[in-house]
């Protein structure tokens, strides 16, 4: 049993993904310390401030429904929880339980803001080699097009990447969903990367929430 804290936590991200795409699922599985998710599963990202609030959110979610956690991360300012299941209903039930217990609603989340985007065609071999040194996804090949997106709050980048993979035949180079900004790096042909970019932007613009006053 967890006890309520003496202050009001902030719901930074509440991001539901109905069906994880293969590359996004593989990236999480390769980089997360928790339960390995599979393509086709539903998942939910909850980002809280202060960061310690994710421990309470995890306790509520895991006791409320048949979900498993891939991520329970605390960094400098925020905490991030990812839960997933083969059943969308279980993930949604866990999310509702967290919101109800914390006295929140989905509308209390912060609306995502796209901080920057970069679209680079015909990537130079040296730039590809530099990016490949620290990427945790697939390799970036010289001559491909590259799309980089930066968004806040950070966890929303997961929705952007998943929708991009749904919309186009692209390669996921890197995803970073923790910290003040989330970032993704996608590559492919110019036309496919453009389609992925448009899908990612549309997905984020369709998420409602409050303005971040930080």
PDB file of C-alpha atoms in Angstrom:
ATOM      1  CA  UNK A   1       0.000   0.000   0.000  1.00  0.00           C
ATOM      2  CA  UNK A   2       1.231   3.483  -0.865  1.00  0.00           C
ATOM      3  CA  UNK A   3       0.303   6.669   0.946  1.00  0.00           C
ATOM      4  CA  UNK A   4      -0.537   9.976  -0.664  1.00  0.00           C
ATOM      5  CA  UNK A   5       2.125  12.666  -0.722  1.00  0.00           C
ATOM      6  CA  UNK A   6       1.616  16.054   0.900  1.00  0.00           C
ATOM      7  CA  UNK A   7       1.808  18.006  -2.332  1.00  0.00           C
ATOM      8  CA  UNK A   8      -0.033  17.989  -5.634  1.00  0.00           C
ATOM      9  CA  UNK A   9       1.875  16.118  -8.364  1.00  0.00           C
ATOM     10  CA  UNK A  10       1.964  17.254 -11.975  1.00  0.00           C
ATOM     11  CA  UNK A  11       0.829  14.969 -14.772  1.00  0.00           C
ATOM     12  CA  UNK A  12       3.235  15.829 -17.559  1.00  0.00           C
ATOM     13  CA  UNK A  13       2.492  13.025 -20.000  1.00  0.00           C
ATOM     14  CA  UNK A  14      -0.396  10.611 -20.404  1.00  0.00           C
ATOM     15  CA  UNK A  15       0.146   8.896 -23.747  1.00  0.00           C
ATOM     16  CA  UNK A  16      -1.770   5.801 -24.828  1.00  0.00           C
ATOM     17  CA  UNK A  17      -0.561   3.754 -27.804  1.00  0.00           C
ATOM     18  CA  UNK A  18      -3.131   1.331 -29.169  1.00  0.00           C
ATOM     19  CA  UNK A  19      -0.798  -0.966 -31.104  1.00  0.00           C
ATOM     20  CA  UNK A  20       2.981  -0.912 -30.831  1.00  0.00           C
ATOM     21  CA  UNK A  21       4.780  -1.080 -34.145  1.00  0.00           C
ATOM     22  CA  UNK A  22       7.604  -3.625 -34.602  1.00  0.00           C
ATOM     23  CA  UNK A  23      10.593  -1.268 -34.587  1.00  0.00           C
ATOM     24  CA  UNK A  24       9.299   0.880 -31.731  1.00  0.00           C
ATOM     25  CA  UNK A  25       8.588  -2.226 -29.671  1.00  0.00           C
ATOM     26  CA  UNK A  26      12.021  -3.653 -30.454  1.00  0.00           C
ATOM     27  CA  UNK A  27      13.737  -0.411 -29.436  1.00  0.00           C
ATOM     28  CA  UNK A  28      11.972  -0.356 -26.067  1.00  0.00           C
ATOM     29  CA  UNK A  29      12.734  -4.033 -25.524  1.00  0.00           C
ATOM     30  CA  UNK A  30      16.418  -3.477 -26.271  1.00  0.00           C
ATOM     31  CA  UNK A  31      16.833  -0.436 -24.043  1.00  0.00           C
ATOM     32  CA  UNK A  32      14.428  -0.868 -21.120  1.00  0.00           C
ATOM     33  CA  UNK A  33      15.347  -2.507 -17.789  1.00  0.00           C
ATOM     34  CA  UNK A  34      11.893  -3.978 -17.239  1.00  0.00           C
ATOM     35  CA  UNK A  35       9.455  -6.359 -18.928  1.00  0.00           C
ATOM     36  CA  UNK A  36      10.007  -6.798 -22.664  1.00  0.00           C
ATOM     37  CA  UNK A  37       7.080  -5.547 -24.789  1.00  0.00           C
ATOM     38  CA  UNK A  38       6.121  -7.075 -28.126  1.00  0.00           C
ATOM     39  CA  UNK A  39       4.790  -5.600 -31.348  1.00  0.00           C
ATOM     40  CA  UNK A  40       1.003  -5.375 -31.333  1.00  0.00           C
ATOM     41  CA  UNK A  41       0.724  -4.714 -27.604  1.00  0.00           C
ATOM     42  CA  UNK A  42      -0.961  -1.623 -26.212  1.00  0.00           C
ATOM     43  CA  UNK A  43       1.020   0.644 -23.919  1.00  0.00           C
ATOM     44  CA  UNK A  44       0.733   3.740 -21.784  1.00  0.00           C
ATOM     45  CA  UNK A  45       3.363   6.318 -20.856  1.00  0.00           C
ATOM     46  CA  UNK A  46       2.881   8.346 -17.678  1.00  0.00           C
ATOM     47  CA  UNK A  47       5.368  11.092 -16.855  1.00  0.00           C
ATOM     48  CA  UNK A  48       5.130  12.808 -13.476  1.00  0.00           C
ATOM     49  CA  UNK A  49       6.717  15.603 -11.497  1.00  0.00           C
ATOM     50  CA  UNK A  50       8.234  15.305  -8.963  1.00  0.00           C
ATOM     51  CA  UNK A  51       9.880  12.187 -10.314  1.00  0.00           C
ATOM     52  CA  UNK A  52       9.199  10.036  -7.245  1.00  0.00           C
ATOM     53  CA  UNK A  53       5.481  10.155  -8.050  1.00  0.00           C
ATOM     54  CA  UNK A  54       5.960   7.391 -10.634  1.00  0.00           C
ATOM     55  CA  UNK A  55       6.487   4.881  -7.825  1.00  0.00           C
ATOM     56  CA  UNK A  56       2.977   5.557  -6.563  1.00  0.00           C
ATOM     57  CA  UNK A  57       1.598   5.536 -10.125  1.00  0.00           C
ATOM     58  CA  UNK A  58       3.263   2.176 -10.800  1.00  0.00           C
ATOM     59  CA  UNK A  59       1.882   0.660  -7.604  1.00  0.00           C
ATOM     60  CA  UNK A  60      -1.646   1.750  -8.493  1.00  0.00           C
ATOM     61  CA  UNK A  61      -1.446   0.591 -12.115  1.00  0.00           C
ATOM     62  CA  UNK A  62       0.046  -2.821 -11.411  1.00  0.00           C
ATOM     63  CA  UNK A  63      -2.498  -3.609  -8.687  1.00  0.00           C
ATOM     64  CA  UNK A  64      -5.450  -2.406 -10.762  1.00  0.00           C
ATOM     65  CA  UNK A  65      -5.050  -4.388 -13.993  1.00  0.00           C
ATOM     66  CA  UNK A  66      -3.081  -7.026 -15.857  1.00  0.00           C
ATOM     67  CA  UNK A  67      -0.258  -4.841 -17.122  1.00  0.00           C
ATOM     68  CA  UNK A  68       3.533  -5.115 -17.025  1.00  0.00           C
ATOM     69  CA  UNK A  69       6.131  -2.321 -16.771  1.00  0.00           C
ATOM     70  CA  UNK A  70       9.026  -1.796 -19.169  1.00  0.00           C
ATOM     71  CA  UNK A  71      10.188   1.495 -17.674  1.00  0.00           C
ATOM     72  CA  UNK A  72      10.195   3.049 -14.196  1.00  0.00           C
ATOM     73  CA  UNK A  73      12.783   5.784 -14.496  1.00  0.00           C
ATOM     74  CA  UNK A  74      13.637   8.765 -12.328  1.00  0.00           C
ATOM     75  CA  UNK A  75      15.881  11.454 -13.791  1.00  0.00           C
ATOM     76  CA  UNK A  76      16.724  14.967 -12.620  1.00  0.00           C
ATOM     77  CA  UNK A  77      13.269  16.492 -12.718  1.00  0.00           C
ATOM     78  CA  UNK A  78      10.707  13.945 -13.852  1.00  0.00           C
ATOM     79  CA  UNK A  79       9.728  10.315 -13.502  1.00  0.00           C
ATOM     80  CA  UNK A  80       8.560   8.066 -16.317  1.00  0.00           C
ATOM     81  CA  UNK A  81       6.442   4.917 -16.196  1.00  0.00           C
ATOM     82  CA  UNK A  82       5.637   2.667 -19.156  1.00  0.00           C
ATOM     83  CA  UNK A  83       3.116  -0.165 -18.863  1.00  0.00           C
ATOM     84  CA  UNK A  84       1.896  -2.544 -21.547  1.00  0.00           C
ATOM     85  CA  UNK A  85      -0.369  -5.513 -22.190  1.00  0.00           C
ATOM     86  CA  UNK A  86      -1.735  -7.657 -24.996  1.00  0.00           C
ATOM     87  CA  UNK A  87      -5.161  -6.263 -24.067  1.00  0.00           C
ATOM     88  CA  UNK A  88      -5.937  -2.600 -24.667  1.00  0.00           C
ATOM     89  CA  UNK A  89      -8.667  -2.750 -22.033  1.00  0.00           C
ATOM     90  CA  UNK A  90      -6.158  -3.710 -19.337  1.00  0.00           C
ATOM     91  CA  UNK A  91      -3.874  -0.790 -20.171  1.00  0.00           C
ATOM     92  CA  UNK A  92      -6.784   1.645 -20.222  1.00  0.00           C
ATOM     93  CA  UNK A  93      -8.073   0.299 -16.897  1.00  0.00           C
ATOM     94  CA  UNK A  94      -4.670   0.721 -15.287  1.00  0.00           C
ATOM     95  CA  UNK A  95      -4.442   4.276 -16.569  1.00  0.00           C
ATOM     96  CA  UNK A  96      -7.905   5.150 -15.280  1.00  0.00           C
ATOM     97  CA  UNK A  97      -7.014   3.756 -11.867  1.00  0.00           C
ATOM     98  CA  UNK A  98      -3.914   5.957 -11.677  1.00  0.00           C
ATOM     99  CA  UNK A  99      -5.842   9.067 -12.637  1.00  0.00           C
ATOM    100  CA  UNK A 100      -8.679   8.362 -10.209  1.00  0.00           C
ATOM    101  CA  UNK A 101      -6.372   7.614  -7.285  1.00  0.00           C
ATOM    102  CA  UNK A 102      -4.360  10.776  -7.905  1.00  0.00           C
ATOM    103  CA  UNK A 103      -7.485  12.894  -8.374  1.00  0.00           C
ATOM    104  CA  UNK A 104      -6.623  13.730 -11.967  1.00  0.00           C
ATOM    105  CA  UNK A 105      -8.129  13.473 -15.428  1.00  0.00           C
ATOM    106  CA  UNK A 106      -6.517  12.964 -18.812  1.00  0.00           C
ATOM    107  CA  UNK A 107      -7.067  16.671 -19.559  1.00  0.00           C
ATOM    108  CA  UNK A 108      -4.618  17.525 -16.751  1.00  0.00           C
ATOM    109  CA  UNK A 109      -1.710  16.334 -18.894  1.00  0.00           C
ATOM    110  CA  UNK A 110       0.546  18.848 -20.610  1.00  0.00           C
ATOM    111  CA  UNK A 111      -0.090  19.277 -24.308  1.00  0.00           C
ATOM    112  CA  UNK A 112       2.983  18.302 -26.361  1.00  0.00           C
ATOM    113  CA  UNK A 113       5.049  21.025 -27.981  1.00  0.00           C
ATOM    114  CA  UNK A 114       7.295  20.364 -30.953  1.00  0.00           C
ATOM    115  CA  UNK A 115      10.523  22.137 -30.067  1.00  0.00           C
ATOM    116  CA  UNK A 116      12.321  21.492 -33.351  1.00  0.00           C
ATOM    117  CA  UNK A 117      12.396  19.343 -36.465  1.00  0.00           C
ATOM    118  CA  UNK A 118      15.196  18.641 -38.896  1.00  0.00           C
ATOM    119  CA  UNK A 119      14.789  17.102 -42.355  1.00  0.00           C
ATOM    120  CA  UNK A 120      18.098  16.206 -44.012  1.00  0.00           C
ATOM    121  CA  UNK A 121      18.343  14.602 -47.432  1.00  0.00           C
ATOM    122  CA  UNK A 122      21.287  12.617 -48.772  1.00  0.00           C
ATOM    123  CA  UNK A 123      23.019  12.204 -45.415  1.00  0.00           C
ATOM    124  CA  UNK A 124      26.792  12.530 -45.683  1.00  0.00           C
ATOM    125  CA  UNK A 125      28.767   9.352 -44.814  1.00  0.00           C
ATOM    126  CA  UNK A 126      30.657  11.107 -42.004  1.00  0.00           C
ATOM    127  CA  UNK A 127      27.453  12.345 -40.386  1.00  0.00           C
ATOM    128  CA  UNK A 128      25.954   8.855 -40.663  1.00  0.00           C
ATOM    129  CA  UNK A 129      29.009   7.363 -38.970  1.00  0.00           C
ATOM    130  CA  UNK A 130      28.829   9.866 -36.106  1.00  0.00           C
ATOM    131  CA  UNK A 131      25.156   9.144 -35.469  1.00  0.00           C
ATOM    132  CA  UNK A 132      25.727   5.399 -35.668  1.00  0.00           C
ATOM    133  CA  UNK A 133      28.259   5.565 -32.832  1.00  0.00           C
ATOM    134  CA  UNK A 134      25.572   6.257 -30.219  1.00  0.00           C
ATOM    135  CA  UNK A 135      22.324   5.068 -31.800  1.00  0.00           C
ATOM    136  CA  UNK A 136      20.540   2.109 -30.193  1.00  0.00           C
ATOM    137  CA  UNK A 137      18.247   1.316 -33.108  1.00  0.00           C
ATOM    138  CA  UNK A 138      19.100   0.489 -36.698  1.00  0.00           C
ATOM    139  CA  UNK A 139      22.070   1.838 -38.626  1.00  0.00           C
ATOM    140  CA  UNK A 140      21.808   5.062 -40.621  1.00  0.00           C
ATOM    141  CA  UNK A 141      23.059   4.529 -44.156  1.00  0.00           C
ATOM    142  CA  UNK A 142      24.796   7.290 -46.133  1.00  0.00           C
ATOM    143  CA  UNK A 143      22.603   8.798 -48.817  1.00  0.00           C
ATOM    144  CA  UNK A 144      19.356   8.220 -46.934  1.00  0.00           C
ATOM    145  CA  UNK A 145      17.085  10.996 -45.721  1.00  0.00           C
ATOM    146  CA  UNK A 146      17.003  11.716 -41.989  1.00  0.00           C
ATOM    147  CA  UNK A 147      14.250  13.214 -39.854  1.00  0.00           C
ATOM    148  CA  UNK A 148      14.935  14.404 -36.308  1.00  0.00           C
ATOM    149  CA  UNK A 149      12.171  15.604 -33.986  1.00  0.00           C
ATOM    150  CA  UNK A 150      12.440  17.147 -30.534  1.00  0.00           C
ATOM    151  CA  UNK A 151       9.320  17.392 -28.350  1.00  0.00           C
ATOM    152  CA  UNK A 152       8.343  18.296 -24.793  1.00  0.00           C
ATOM    153  CA  UNK A 153       7.266  16.645 -22.570  1.00  0.00           C
ATOM    154  CA  UNK A 154       9.707  13.939 -23.576  1.00  0.00           C
ATOM    155  CA  UNK A 155       7.530  10.810 -23.429  1.00  0.00           C
ATOM    156  CA  UNK A 156       5.251  12.035 -26.219  1.00  0.00           C
ATOM    157  CA  UNK A 157       8.020  11.208 -28.680  1.00  0.00           C
ATOM    158  CA  UNK A 158       6.927   7.575 -28.346  1.00  0.00           C
ATOM    159  CA  UNK A 159       3.524   8.350 -29.871  1.00  0.00           C
ATOM    160  CA  UNK A 160       5.181  10.337 -32.644  1.00  0.00           C
ATOM    161  CA  UNK A 161       7.540   7.485 -33.512  1.00  0.00           C
ATOM    162  CA  UNK A 162       4.829   4.826 -33.392  1.00  0.00           C
ATOM    163  CA  UNK A 163       2.540   6.797 -35.705  1.00  0.00           C
ATOM    164  CA  UNK A 164       5.446   7.521 -38.045  1.00  0.00           C
ATOM    165  CA  UNK A 165       6.190   3.802 -38.300  1.00  0.00           C
ATOM    166  CA  UNK A 166       2.514   3.080 -38.975  1.00  0.00           C
ATOM    167  CA  UNK A 167       2.418   5.586 -41.811  1.00  0.00           C
ATOM    168  CA  UNK A 168       5.610   4.882 -43.737  1.00  0.00           C
ATOM    169  CA  UNK A 169       8.372   2.413 -44.470  1.00  0.00           C
ATOM    170  CA  UNK A 170      11.097   4.026 -42.392  1.00  0.00           C
ATOM    171  CA  UNK A 171      13.928   2.911 -40.146  1.00  0.00           C
ATOM    172  CA  UNK A 172      14.014   3.853 -36.446  1.00  0.00           C
ATOM    173  CA  UNK A 173      17.553   4.962 -35.638  1.00  0.00           C
ATOM    174  CA  UNK A 174      17.082   6.256 -32.095  1.00  0.00           C
ATOM    175  CA  UNK A 175      14.340   7.114 -29.593  1.00  0.00           C
ATOM    176  CA  UNK A 176      14.859   9.047 -26.370  1.00  0.00           C
ATOM    177  CA  UNK A 177      11.767   9.516 -24.229  1.00  0.00           C
ATOM    178  CA  UNK A 178      13.330  10.630 -20.933  1.00  0.00           C
ATOM    179  CA  UNK A 179      14.343  14.089 -19.769  1.00  0.00           C
ATOM    180  CA  UNK A 180      13.111  17.571 -20.588  1.00  0.00           C
ATOM    181  CA  UNK A 181      12.929  16.826 -24.328  1.00  0.00           C
ATOM    182  CA  UNK A 182      12.228  13.631 -26.210  1.00  0.00           C
ATOM    183  CA  UNK A 183      13.983  12.980 -29.504  1.00  0.00           C
ATOM    184  CA  UNK A 184      13.631  10.583 -32.389  1.00  0.00           C
ATOM    185  CA  UNK A 185      15.777   9.897 -35.430  1.00  0.00           C
ATOM    186  CA  UNK A 186      14.144   8.231 -38.454  1.00  0.00           C
ATOM    187  CA  UNK A 187      15.630   7.427 -41.855  1.00  0.00           C
ATOM    188  CA  UNK A 188      14.571   6.147 -45.261  1.00  0.00           C
ATOM    189  CA  UNK A 189      13.819   7.446 -48.720  1.00  0.00           C
ATOM    190  CA  UNK A 190      12.921  11.105 -48.999  1.00  0.00           C
ATOM    191  CA  UNK A 191       9.243  10.428 -49.746  1.00  0.00           C
ATOM    192  CA  UNK A 192       8.832   7.856 -46.962  1.00  0.00           C
ATOM    193  CA  UNK A 193      10.527  10.083 -44.407  1.00  0.00           C
ATOM    194  CA  UNK A 194       8.274  12.963 -45.438  1.00  0.00           C
ATOM    195  CA  UNK A 195       5.213  10.760 -44.864  1.00  0.00           C
ATOM    196  CA  UNK A 196       6.564   9.682 -41.491  1.00  0.00           C
ATOM    197  CA  UNK A 197       7.240  13.301 -40.528  1.00  0.00           C
ATOM    198  CA  UNK A 198       3.698  14.359 -41.435  1.00  0.00           C
ATOM    199  CA  UNK A 199       2.188  11.490 -39.435  1.00  0.00           C
ATOM    200  CA  UNK A 200       4.320  12.273 -36.391  1.00  0.00           C
ATOM    201  CA  UNK A 201       3.429  15.955 -36.445  1.00  0.00           C
ATOM    202  CA  UNK A 202      -0.279  15.224 -36.918  1.00  0.00           C
ATOM    203  CA  UNK A 203      -0.268  12.759 -34.012  1.00  0.00           C
ATOM    204  CA  UNK A 204       1.228  15.288 -31.623  1.00  0.00           C
ATOM    205  CA  UNK A 205      -0.969  18.135 -32.796  1.00  0.00           C
ATOM    206  CA  UNK A 206      -4.035  15.973 -32.114  1.00  0.00           C
ATOM    207  CA  UNK A 207      -3.236  15.514 -28.415  1.00  0.00           C
ATOM    208  CA  UNK A 208      -5.169  17.840 -26.125  1.00  0.00           C
ATOM    209  CA  UNK A 209      -4.017  19.081 -22.757  1.00  0.00           C
ATOM    210  CA  UNK A 210      -3.028  22.149 -20.798  1.00  0.00           C
ATOM    211  CA  UNK A 211      -0.173  24.515 -21.482  1.00  0.00           C
ATOM    212  CA  UNK A 212       3.132  23.941 -19.740  1.00  0.00           C
ATOM    213  CA  UNK A 213       3.757  26.935 -17.481  1.00  0.00           C
ATOM    214  CA  UNK A 214       7.261  25.956 -16.465  1.00  0.00           C
TER     215      UNK A 214
END
